[in-house]
Amino acid sequence: MLTPPSPSDDIPKRLEKSTINDLPLVRFHGSIQVADDPESFDQLCDKLLDEKVLGFDIECKPNFKKGPNNPPALIQLATGDQAFLFTLHPVMKLGRLVKILEDPSIVKTGVALKDDLINLQKIEPFKPEGFQDLATIAQSLKIEQTGLRNLTAIFFNQRLSKSAQLSNWQKRPLSQAQINYAATDAWISRELYQIMKARLDLVLTAD
């Protein structure tokens, strides 16, 4: 269970790696649904069209040799209690996801979004709208560490696991460890956005 600080509470600007490693692990415990064909893509996308804020992330198969990066193999979107995983490999089509990615009324939030969006646009061209990068908000709050793992520790005093980060995301079906990892990353991005945006609004109001 997350226990976020009040928007007016003091928070550290950075944490040592050793401090983060001693924190308890955080994990998403809500519903997780995986879409792996056009029909399930459409069904899950329809469930998200009325959402106002979604956690967002992508996963790519790691490339351990020099050369071009592998294309995105998975898109994750999360609400406060549900995570939706869209498998892109081997079909490599965004389908109805484009409608969500282009909707300015739906906030999609995560870290390092610029590179993620460039990679996604190699699969299918679209005009990104409504994206909010947590790193940008963190910098506005004068937080020195802007990675997802660091922000989770700073705001929630919990540790985000990266154990599945370098696994084979083109593998089908995904392992349960990959599913839990992917869902948690998207969900924690949304939770961080909510508390960080509230804190930034308070700062801007005070100014």
Coordinates of C-alpha atoms in Angstrom, one line a residue:
M1 CA 0.0 0.0 0.0
L2 CA 1.3 3.4 -1.0
T3 CA 1.6 6.2 1.7
P4 CA 2.4 9.4 -0.3
P5 CA 3.5 12.5 1.6
S6 CA 1.3 15.5 1.9
P7 CA 1.9 18.0 -0.9
S8 CA 3.3 20.4 1.8
D9 CA 5.7 17.8 3.4
D10 CA 9.4 18.1 2.9
I11 CA 10.9 15.5 0.6
P12 CA 14.6 14.7 -0.2
K13 CA 16.0 16.0 -3.4
R14 CA 18.1 12.8 -3.9
L15 CA 18.7 9.5 -2.2
E16 CA 21.8 7.3 -2.1
K17 CA 21.6 4.0 -3.9
S18 CA 22.3 2.1 -0.7
T19 CA 19.3 3.8 0.9
I20 CA 17.0 2.9 -1.9
N21 CA 18.2 -0.7 -1.9
D22 CA 17.1 -1.0 1.8
L23 CA 13.5 0.0 1.0
P24 CA 10.7 -2.5 0.8
L25 CA 9.6 -3.5 -2.7
V26 CA 6.5 -1.9 -4.2
R27 CA 4.2 -4.0 -6.5
F28 CA 0.9 -3.5 -8.3
H29 CA -1.8 -5.6 -6.9
G30 CA -4.7 -4.6 -9.1
S31 CA -6.2 -6.3 -12.2
I32 CA -3.9 -7.0 -15.1
Q33 CA -5.2 -7.7 -18.6
V34 CA -3.0 -8.6 -21.6
A35 CA -4.0 -7.9 -25.2
D36 CA -2.3 -10.0 -27.8
D37 CA -4.5 -9.8 -30.9
P38 CA -6.5 -7.0 -32.8
E39 CA -9.8 -8.0 -31.1
S40 CA -8.4 -7.8 -27.6
F41 CA -6.6 -4.6 -28.5
D42 CA -9.9 -2.9 -29.4
Q43 CA -11.7 -4.3 -26.3
L44 CA -9.1 -3.0 -23.9
C45 CA -8.7 0.4 -25.7
D46 CA -12.4 1.0 -25.4
K47 CA -12.1 0.6 -21.6
L48 CA -9.6 3.4 -21.5
L49 CA -11.2 6.1 -23.6
D50 CA -13.0 7.8 -20.7
E51 CA -9.9 7.8 -18.4
K52 CA -8.4 11.2 -17.5
V53 CA -4.9 10.0 -16.4
L54 CA -3.0 6.9 -17.5
G55 CA 0.4 5.6 -16.4
F56 CA 2.4 4.9 -19.6
D57 CA 5.5 2.9 -20.4
I58 CA 6.9 0.7 -23.2
E59 CA 9.3 -2.3 -23.1
C60 CA 11.8 -3.3 -25.8
K61 CA 13.9 -6.5 -26.1
P62 CA 17.4 -5.4 -24.9
N63 CA 20.2 -5.2 -27.5
F64 CA 23.5 -6.4 -26.0
K65 CA 25.5 -5.7 -29.1
K66 CA 26.2 -2.5 -31.0
G67 CA 23.5 -1.6 -33.6
P68 CA 20.0 -0.2 -33.8
N69 CA 17.7 -0.7 -30.8
N70 CA 14.9 -3.3 -31.0
P71 CA 11.4 -1.9 -31.7
P72 CA 8.9 -1.7 -28.8
A73 CA 7.5 -5.1 -27.9
L74 CA 5.0 -3.9 -25.3
I75 CA 2.9 -0.9 -24.3
Q76 CA 1.6 -0.6 -20.8
L77 CA -1.2 1.7 -19.7
A78 CA -2.6 1.8 -16.2
T79 CA -5.4 3.4 -14.2
G80 CA -5.4 3.5 -10.4
D81 CA -6.4 -0.2 -10.1
Q82 CA -6.1 -1.7 -13.5
A83 CA -3.1 -2.3 -15.8
F84 CA -3.5 -3.0 -19.6
L85 CA -0.6 -4.6 -21.5
F86 CA -0.6 -4.5 -25.3
T87 CA 1.8 -6.9 -26.9
L88 CA 3.2 -5.4 -30.1
H89 CA 5.6 -8.2 -31.2
P90 CA 5.3 -9.8 -33.7
V91 CA 2.2 -8.0 -35.2
M92 CA 3.8 -4.6 -34.8
K93 CA 0.6 -2.5 -35.2
L94 CA -0.8 0.1 -32.8
G95 CA -4.4 -0.2 -34.0
R96 CA -6.9 1.6 -31.8
L97 CA -4.1 2.6 -29.4
V98 CA -3.5 5.6 -31.7
K99 CA -6.7 7.1 -30.6
I100 CA -5.5 7.1 -27.0
L101 CA -2.0 8.3 -27.8
E102 CA -3.4 11.2 -29.8
D103 CA -6.1 12.3 -27.4
P104 CA -5.1 15.5 -25.6
S105 CA -7.8 15.1 -23.0
I106 CA -6.2 11.9 -21.6
V107 CA -2.9 12.5 -19.7
K108 CA -0.3 9.8 -20.4
T109 CA 2.5 10.0 -17.9
G110 CA 5.9 8.3 -17.5
V111 CA 9.6 8.9 -17.6
A112 CA 11.8 9.6 -20.7
L113 CA 8.8 9.8 -22.9
K114 CA 10.5 11.5 -25.9
D115 CA 12.5 8.3 -26.8
D116 CA 9.5 6.1 -26.2
L117 CA 7.4 8.1 -28.5
I118 CA 10.1 8.2 -31.2
N119 CA 10.3 4.4 -31.1
L120 CA 6.6 4.0 -31.2
Q121 CA 6.3 6.2 -34.3
K122 CA 8.6 3.9 -36.1
I123 CA 5.9 1.3 -35.9
E124 CA 3.1 3.6 -37.0
P125 CA 3.0 7.4 -37.4
F126 CA 0.8 9.3 -35.0
K127 CA 0.7 12.7 -33.4
P128 CA 1.4 12.4 -29.6
E129 CA -0.9 14.5 -27.4
G130 CA -1.5 14.7 -23.7
F131 CA 1.9 13.3 -22.6
Q132 CA 3.4 14.5 -19.3
D133 CA 7.0 13.5 -18.4
L134 CA 7.6 12.9 -14.7
A135 CA 11.2 14.0 -15.2
T136 CA 10.1 17.5 -16.3
I137 CA 7.8 17.8 -13.2
A138 CA 10.6 16.6 -11.0
Q139 CA 13.0 19.2 -12.3
S140 CA 10.4 21.9 -11.7
L141 CA 10.3 20.7 -8.1
K142 CA 14.1 20.9 -7.9
I143 CA 14.4 17.1 -7.5
E144 CA 17.9 16.1 -8.6
Q145 CA 17.1 12.4 -9.5
T146 CA 14.4 11.9 -12.1
G147 CA 14.4 8.2 -12.9
L148 CA 11.3 6.2 -12.0
R149 CA 13.1 4.1 -9.4
N150 CA 14.5 7.2 -7.7
L151 CA 11.2 9.0 -7.8
T152 CA 9.3 6.0 -6.3
A153 CA 11.8 6.0 -3.4
I154 CA 11.7 9.8 -2.9
F155 CA 7.9 10.1 -2.9
F156 CA 6.7 6.7 -1.6
N157 CA 9.7 5.4 0.4
Q158 CA 9.5 2.1 -1.5
R159 CA 11.8 0.4 -4.0
L160 CA 10.8 -0.3 -7.6
S161 CA 12.2 -3.7 -8.8
K162 CA 14.2 -3.6 -12.0
S163 CA 14.8 -7.4 -12.1
A164 CA 12.9 -8.0 -15.4
Q165 CA 14.0 -4.8 -17.2
L166 CA 16.6 -6.6 -19.3
S167 CA 14.5 -9.7 -20.0
N168 CA 13.3 -10.8 -23.5
W169 CA 10.2 -8.7 -24.1
Q170 CA 9.6 -10.3 -27.4
K171 CA 9.0 -13.6 -25.7
R172 CA 5.4 -15.0 -26.0
P173 CA 3.7 -15.6 -23.7
L174 CA 5.2 -13.1 -21.2
S175 CA 6.3 -14.6 -17.9
Q176 CA 4.4 -13.7 -14.7
A177 CA 7.5 -11.8 -13.5
Q178 CA 7.4 -9.7 -16.7
I179 CA 3.7 -9.0 -16.4
N180 CA 4.0 -7.9 -12.8
Y181 CA 7.0 -5.7 -13.6
A182 CA 5.4 -4.1 -16.6
A183 CA 2.1 -3.4 -14.8
T184 CA 3.9 -1.9 -11.8
D185 CA 6.0 0.5 -13.9
A186 CA 2.9 1.9 -15.6
W187 CA 0.8 2.1 -12.4
I188 CA 3.6 3.7 -10.3
S189 CA 4.0 6.4 -13.0
R190 CA 0.4 7.4 -12.6
E191 CA 0.6 7.4 -8.8
L192 CA 3.7 9.6 -9.0
Y193 CA 2.1 12.0 -11.4
Q194 CA -0.9 12.5 -9.1
I195 CA 1.2 13.4 -6.0
M196 CA 3.9 15.3 -8.0
K197 CA 1.3 17.4 -9.9
A198 CA -0.4 18.3 -6.6
R199 CA 2.9 19.4 -5.2
L200 CA 3.8 21.4 -8.2
D201 CA 0.4 23.1 -8.3
L202 CA 0.9 24.1 -4.6
V203 CA 4.3 25.6 -5.5
L204 CA 3.0 27.5 -8.4
T205 CA 0.1 28.9 -6.3
A206 CA 2.5 30.0 -3.6
D207 CA 4.6 31.8 -6.2

